[in-house]
Short mmCIF file of C-alpha atoms in Angstrom, two decimals:
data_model
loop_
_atom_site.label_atom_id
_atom_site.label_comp_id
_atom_site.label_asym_id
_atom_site.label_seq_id
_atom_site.Cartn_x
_atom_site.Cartn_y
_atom_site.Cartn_z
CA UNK A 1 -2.72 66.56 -55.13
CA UNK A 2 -4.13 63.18 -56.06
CA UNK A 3 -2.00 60.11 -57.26
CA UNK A 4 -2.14 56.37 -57.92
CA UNK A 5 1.96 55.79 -56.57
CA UNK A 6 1.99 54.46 -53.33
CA UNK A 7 4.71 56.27 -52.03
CA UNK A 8 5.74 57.45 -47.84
CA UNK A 9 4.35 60.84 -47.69
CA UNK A 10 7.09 61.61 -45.74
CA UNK A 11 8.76 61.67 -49.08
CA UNK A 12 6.33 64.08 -50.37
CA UNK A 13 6.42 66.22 -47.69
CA UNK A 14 10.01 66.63 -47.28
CA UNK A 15 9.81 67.89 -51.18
CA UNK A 16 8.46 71.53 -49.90
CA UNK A 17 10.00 71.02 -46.26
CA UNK A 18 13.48 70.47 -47.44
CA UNK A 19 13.55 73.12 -50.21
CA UNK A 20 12.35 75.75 -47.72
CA UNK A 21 15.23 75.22 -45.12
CA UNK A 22 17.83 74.81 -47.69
CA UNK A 23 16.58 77.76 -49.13
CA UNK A 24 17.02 79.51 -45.83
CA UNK A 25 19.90 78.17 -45.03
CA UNK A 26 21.78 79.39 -47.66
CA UNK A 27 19.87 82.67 -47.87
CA UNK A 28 22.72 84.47 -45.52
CA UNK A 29 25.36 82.92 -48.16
CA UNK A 30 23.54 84.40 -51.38
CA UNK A 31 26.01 86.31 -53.68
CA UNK A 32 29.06 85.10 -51.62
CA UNK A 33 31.89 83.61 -52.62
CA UNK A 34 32.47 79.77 -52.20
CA UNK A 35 32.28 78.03 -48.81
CA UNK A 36 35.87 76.14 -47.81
CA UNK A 37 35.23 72.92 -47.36
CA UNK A 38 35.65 73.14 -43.66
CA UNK A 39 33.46 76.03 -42.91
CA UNK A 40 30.45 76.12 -41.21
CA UNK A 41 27.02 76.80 -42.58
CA UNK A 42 23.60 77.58 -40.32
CA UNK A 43 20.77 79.46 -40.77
CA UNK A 44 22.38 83.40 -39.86
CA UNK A 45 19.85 85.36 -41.37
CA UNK A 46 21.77 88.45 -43.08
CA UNK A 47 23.07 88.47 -46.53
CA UNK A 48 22.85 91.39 -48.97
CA UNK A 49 18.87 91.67 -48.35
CA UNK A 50 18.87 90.92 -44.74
CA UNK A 51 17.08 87.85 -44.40
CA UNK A 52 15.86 86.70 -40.62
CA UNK A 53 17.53 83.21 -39.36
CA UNK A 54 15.62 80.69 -41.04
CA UNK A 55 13.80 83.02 -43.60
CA UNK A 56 13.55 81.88 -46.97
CA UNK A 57 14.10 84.07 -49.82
CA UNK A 58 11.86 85.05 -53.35
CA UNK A 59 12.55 81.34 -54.22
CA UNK A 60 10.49 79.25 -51.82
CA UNK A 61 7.80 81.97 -51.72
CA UNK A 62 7.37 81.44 -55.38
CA UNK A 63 6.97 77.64 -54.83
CA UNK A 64 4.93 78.07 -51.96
CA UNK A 65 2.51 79.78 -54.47
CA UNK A 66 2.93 76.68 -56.84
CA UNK A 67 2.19 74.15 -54.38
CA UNK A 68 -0.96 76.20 -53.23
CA UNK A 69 -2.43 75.87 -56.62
CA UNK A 70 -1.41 72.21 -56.76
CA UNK A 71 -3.48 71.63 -53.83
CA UNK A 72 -6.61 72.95 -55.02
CA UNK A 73 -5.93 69.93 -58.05
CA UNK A 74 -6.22 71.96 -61.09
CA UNK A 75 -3.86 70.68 -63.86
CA UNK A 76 -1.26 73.44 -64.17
CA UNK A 77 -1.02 72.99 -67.59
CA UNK A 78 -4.26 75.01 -67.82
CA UNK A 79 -4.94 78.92 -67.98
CA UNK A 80 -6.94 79.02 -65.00
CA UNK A 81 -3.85 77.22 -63.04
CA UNK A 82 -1.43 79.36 -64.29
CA UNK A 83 -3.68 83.04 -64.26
CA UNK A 84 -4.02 81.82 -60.57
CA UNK A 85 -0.28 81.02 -59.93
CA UNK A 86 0.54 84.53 -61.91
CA UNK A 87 -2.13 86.03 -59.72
CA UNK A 88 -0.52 84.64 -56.05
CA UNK A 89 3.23 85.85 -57.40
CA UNK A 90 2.14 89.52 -58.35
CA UNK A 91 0.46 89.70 -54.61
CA UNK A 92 3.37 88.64 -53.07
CA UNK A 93 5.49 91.05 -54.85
CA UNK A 94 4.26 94.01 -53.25
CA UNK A 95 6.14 92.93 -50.23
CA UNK A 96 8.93 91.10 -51.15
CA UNK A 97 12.36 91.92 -49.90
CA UNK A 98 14.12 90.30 -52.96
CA UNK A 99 13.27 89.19 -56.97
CA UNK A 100 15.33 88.00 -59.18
CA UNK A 101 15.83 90.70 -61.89
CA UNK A 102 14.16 88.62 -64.77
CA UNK A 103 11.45 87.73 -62.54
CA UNK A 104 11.13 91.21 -61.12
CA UNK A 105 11.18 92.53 -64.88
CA UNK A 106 8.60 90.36 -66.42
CA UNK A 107 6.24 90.74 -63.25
CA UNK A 108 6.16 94.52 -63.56
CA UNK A 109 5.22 94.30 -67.55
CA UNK A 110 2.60 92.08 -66.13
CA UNK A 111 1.27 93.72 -63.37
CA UNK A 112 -1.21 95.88 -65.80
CA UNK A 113 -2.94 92.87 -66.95
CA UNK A 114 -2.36 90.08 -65.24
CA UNK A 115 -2.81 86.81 -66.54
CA UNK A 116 -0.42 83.95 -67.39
CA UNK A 117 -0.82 84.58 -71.41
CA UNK A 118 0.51 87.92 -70.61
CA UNK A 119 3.26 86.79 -68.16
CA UNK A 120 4.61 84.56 -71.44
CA UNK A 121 4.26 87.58 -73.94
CA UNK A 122 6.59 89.20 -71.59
CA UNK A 123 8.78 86.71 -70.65
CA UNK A 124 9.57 86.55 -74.37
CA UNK A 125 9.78 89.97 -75.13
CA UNK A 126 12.31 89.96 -72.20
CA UNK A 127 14.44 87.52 -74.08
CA UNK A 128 14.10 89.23 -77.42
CA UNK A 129 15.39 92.61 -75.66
CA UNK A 130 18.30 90.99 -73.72
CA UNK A 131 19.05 88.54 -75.72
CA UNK A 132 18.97 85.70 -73.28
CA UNK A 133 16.53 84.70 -70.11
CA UNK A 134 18.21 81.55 -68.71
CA UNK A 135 18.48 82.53 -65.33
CA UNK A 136 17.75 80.18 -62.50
CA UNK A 137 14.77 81.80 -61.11
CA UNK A 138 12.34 78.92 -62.41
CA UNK A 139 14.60 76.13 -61.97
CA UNK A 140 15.01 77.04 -57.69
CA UNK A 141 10.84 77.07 -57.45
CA UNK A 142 10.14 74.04 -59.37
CA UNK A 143 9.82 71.57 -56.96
CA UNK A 144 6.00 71.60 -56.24
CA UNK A 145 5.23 70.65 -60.03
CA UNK A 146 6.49 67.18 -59.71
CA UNK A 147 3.94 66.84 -56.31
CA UNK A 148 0.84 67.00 -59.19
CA UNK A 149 2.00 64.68 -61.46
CA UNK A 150 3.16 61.74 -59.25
CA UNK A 151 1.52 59.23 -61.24
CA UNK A 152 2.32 61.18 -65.21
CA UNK A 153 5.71 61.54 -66.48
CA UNK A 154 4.13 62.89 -69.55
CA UNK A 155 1.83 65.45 -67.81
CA UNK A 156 4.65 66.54 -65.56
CA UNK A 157 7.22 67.09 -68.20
CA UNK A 158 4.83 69.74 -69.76
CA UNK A 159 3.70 71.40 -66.55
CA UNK A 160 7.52 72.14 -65.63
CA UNK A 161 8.03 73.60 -68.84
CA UNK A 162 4.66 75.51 -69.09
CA UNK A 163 5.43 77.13 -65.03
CA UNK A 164 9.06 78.05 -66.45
CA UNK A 165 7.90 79.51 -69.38
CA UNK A 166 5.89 81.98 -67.56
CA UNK A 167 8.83 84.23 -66.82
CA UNK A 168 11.61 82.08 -68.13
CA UNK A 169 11.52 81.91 -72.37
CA UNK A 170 15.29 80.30 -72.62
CA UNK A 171 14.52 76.29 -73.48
CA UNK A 172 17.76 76.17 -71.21
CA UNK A 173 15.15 76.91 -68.50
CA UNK A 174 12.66 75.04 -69.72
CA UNK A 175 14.84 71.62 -70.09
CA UNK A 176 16.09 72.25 -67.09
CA UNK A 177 12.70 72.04 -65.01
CA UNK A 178 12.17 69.59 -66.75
CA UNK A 179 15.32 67.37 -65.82
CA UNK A 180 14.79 68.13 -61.88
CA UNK A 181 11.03 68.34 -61.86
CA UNK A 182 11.64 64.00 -62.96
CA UNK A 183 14.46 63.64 -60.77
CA UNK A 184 12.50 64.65 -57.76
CA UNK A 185 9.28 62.80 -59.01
CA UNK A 186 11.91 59.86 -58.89
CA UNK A 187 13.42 60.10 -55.74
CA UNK A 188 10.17 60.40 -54.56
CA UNK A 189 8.99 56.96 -56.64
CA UNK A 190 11.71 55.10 -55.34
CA UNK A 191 14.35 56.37 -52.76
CA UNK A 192 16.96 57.10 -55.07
CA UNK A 193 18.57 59.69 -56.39
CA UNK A 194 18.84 59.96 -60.48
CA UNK A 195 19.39 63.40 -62.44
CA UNK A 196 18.53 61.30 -65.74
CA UNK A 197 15.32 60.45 -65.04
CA UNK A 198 13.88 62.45 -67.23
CA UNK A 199 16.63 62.96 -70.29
CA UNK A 200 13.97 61.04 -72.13
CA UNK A 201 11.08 63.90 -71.71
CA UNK A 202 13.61 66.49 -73.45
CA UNK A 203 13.48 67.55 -77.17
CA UNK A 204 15.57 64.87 -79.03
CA UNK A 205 18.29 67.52 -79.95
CA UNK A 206 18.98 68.40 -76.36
CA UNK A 207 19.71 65.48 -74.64
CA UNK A 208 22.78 64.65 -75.79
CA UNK A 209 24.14 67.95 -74.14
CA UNK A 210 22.39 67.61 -71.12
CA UNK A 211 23.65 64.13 -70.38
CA UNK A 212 27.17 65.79 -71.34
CA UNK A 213 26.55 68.56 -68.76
CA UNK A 214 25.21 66.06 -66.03
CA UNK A 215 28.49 63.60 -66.27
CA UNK A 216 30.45 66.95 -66.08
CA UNK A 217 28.81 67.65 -62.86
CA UNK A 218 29.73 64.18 -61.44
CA UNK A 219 33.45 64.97 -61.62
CA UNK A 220 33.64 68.07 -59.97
CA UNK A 221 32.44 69.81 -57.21
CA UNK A 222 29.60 72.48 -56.32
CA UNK A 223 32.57 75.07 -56.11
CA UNK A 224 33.70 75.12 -59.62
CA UNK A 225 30.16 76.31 -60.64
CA UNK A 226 30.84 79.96 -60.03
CA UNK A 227 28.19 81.02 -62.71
CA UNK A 228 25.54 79.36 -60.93
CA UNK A 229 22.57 82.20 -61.78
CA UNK A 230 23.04 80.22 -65.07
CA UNK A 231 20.43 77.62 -64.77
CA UNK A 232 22.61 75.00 -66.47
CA UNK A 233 25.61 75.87 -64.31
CA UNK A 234 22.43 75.52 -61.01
CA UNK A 235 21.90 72.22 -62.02
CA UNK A 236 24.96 71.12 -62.71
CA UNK A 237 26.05 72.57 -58.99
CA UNK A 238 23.21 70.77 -57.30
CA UNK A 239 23.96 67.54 -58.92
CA UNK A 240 27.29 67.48 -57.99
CA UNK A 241 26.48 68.34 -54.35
#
């Protein structure tokens, strides 16, 4: 990762730090119904695939592959990037305890020849069968794509929609990478906190709806997003936390 922002690395480091425990602690939650208010959360291991206190789940080590191809500083806008990103998720795969049923189904069609082209060949064809592919598996491992593109709004805006595409074809997806992969290039920028950071990187057509969704998400609270494997209903949840 190289970049002209002088920013606290702390910053940057609490990106992939602060993912991975949330993503453990809530990985003894998964599939549950909402938290009361009152109730106390920790890391407890458990849930339906019987995670280890403090173990992430098939999110994190998704991003974890991300952010190990960032590191090497090839634009992940590029084939080689991507074949290698493809690459790292089908060897982790063999052992994973959980994948997201999209994920897990355009993987598998992969698997014979792997490559990123073929991972978006698939991806599509998933969404042609079903009909829809805007689950939030893409959205929850996006982080790592904004640490590339500190100093390129531009160059960001089409990695986080090129990384979703591999396994995600709904533009629902794709926006919504999008939106956070800014926001967290943002809050990293300046300290702050701003879900609109990057309405102005989606199509034209879309942003009306997304800044729609995003004001609904300021009025009410992570609980009334019960259909949060949507990836619009995950982002909407995450901004309202």
């Amino acid at each position: 990762m190289t970049s002209d922002v002088d920013v606290p690395r702390d910053r940057i480091a609490g990106v992939l730090v602060g993912a991975a425990c949330g993503d453990a602690l809530g990985a003894g939650y998964e599939f549950g119904p909402p938290l009361a208010p009152q109730a106390v959360v920790d890391m407890i291991g458990g849930g339906p695939f019987g995670f280890g206190p403090g173990e992430w789940t098939d999110d994190t080590s998704m991003a974890v592959a991300i952010a190990e191809v960032v590191r090497t500083g090839l634009d992940l806008r590029g084939s080689d990037a991507q074949d290698l990103i493809v690459q790292r998720w089908l060897d982790w795969s063999h052992t994973a305890k959980d994948i997201g049923n999209q994920t897990r189904a355009v993987l598998g069609a992969t698997r014979r020849r792997p490559s990123a082209k073929a991972a978006r060949i698939h991806a599509q064809a998933h969404h042609d069968r079903s009909g829809r592919s805007g689950g939030n598996g893409s959205l929850m491992r996006t982080a790592p794509v904004a640490l590339g593109y500190l100093d390129d709004p531009d160059g960001l805006a089409q990695a986080a929609r090129a990384i979703s595409d591999l396994t995600h074809y709904d533009r629902d997806a794709g926006d919504a990478c999008v939106l956070w992969s800014l926001a967290i290039r943002h809050a990293i920028a300046t300290g702050e906190f701003d879900a609109r950071a990057g309405i102005d990187w989606l199509p034209a057509v879309t942003r009306d709806r997304w800044n729609t969704l995003l004001e609904d998400a300021e009025h009410r609270t992570p609980a009334d997003f019960v259909h949060n494997g949507w990836v619009v209903e995950a982002l909407q949840a995450a901004w309202s936390a």
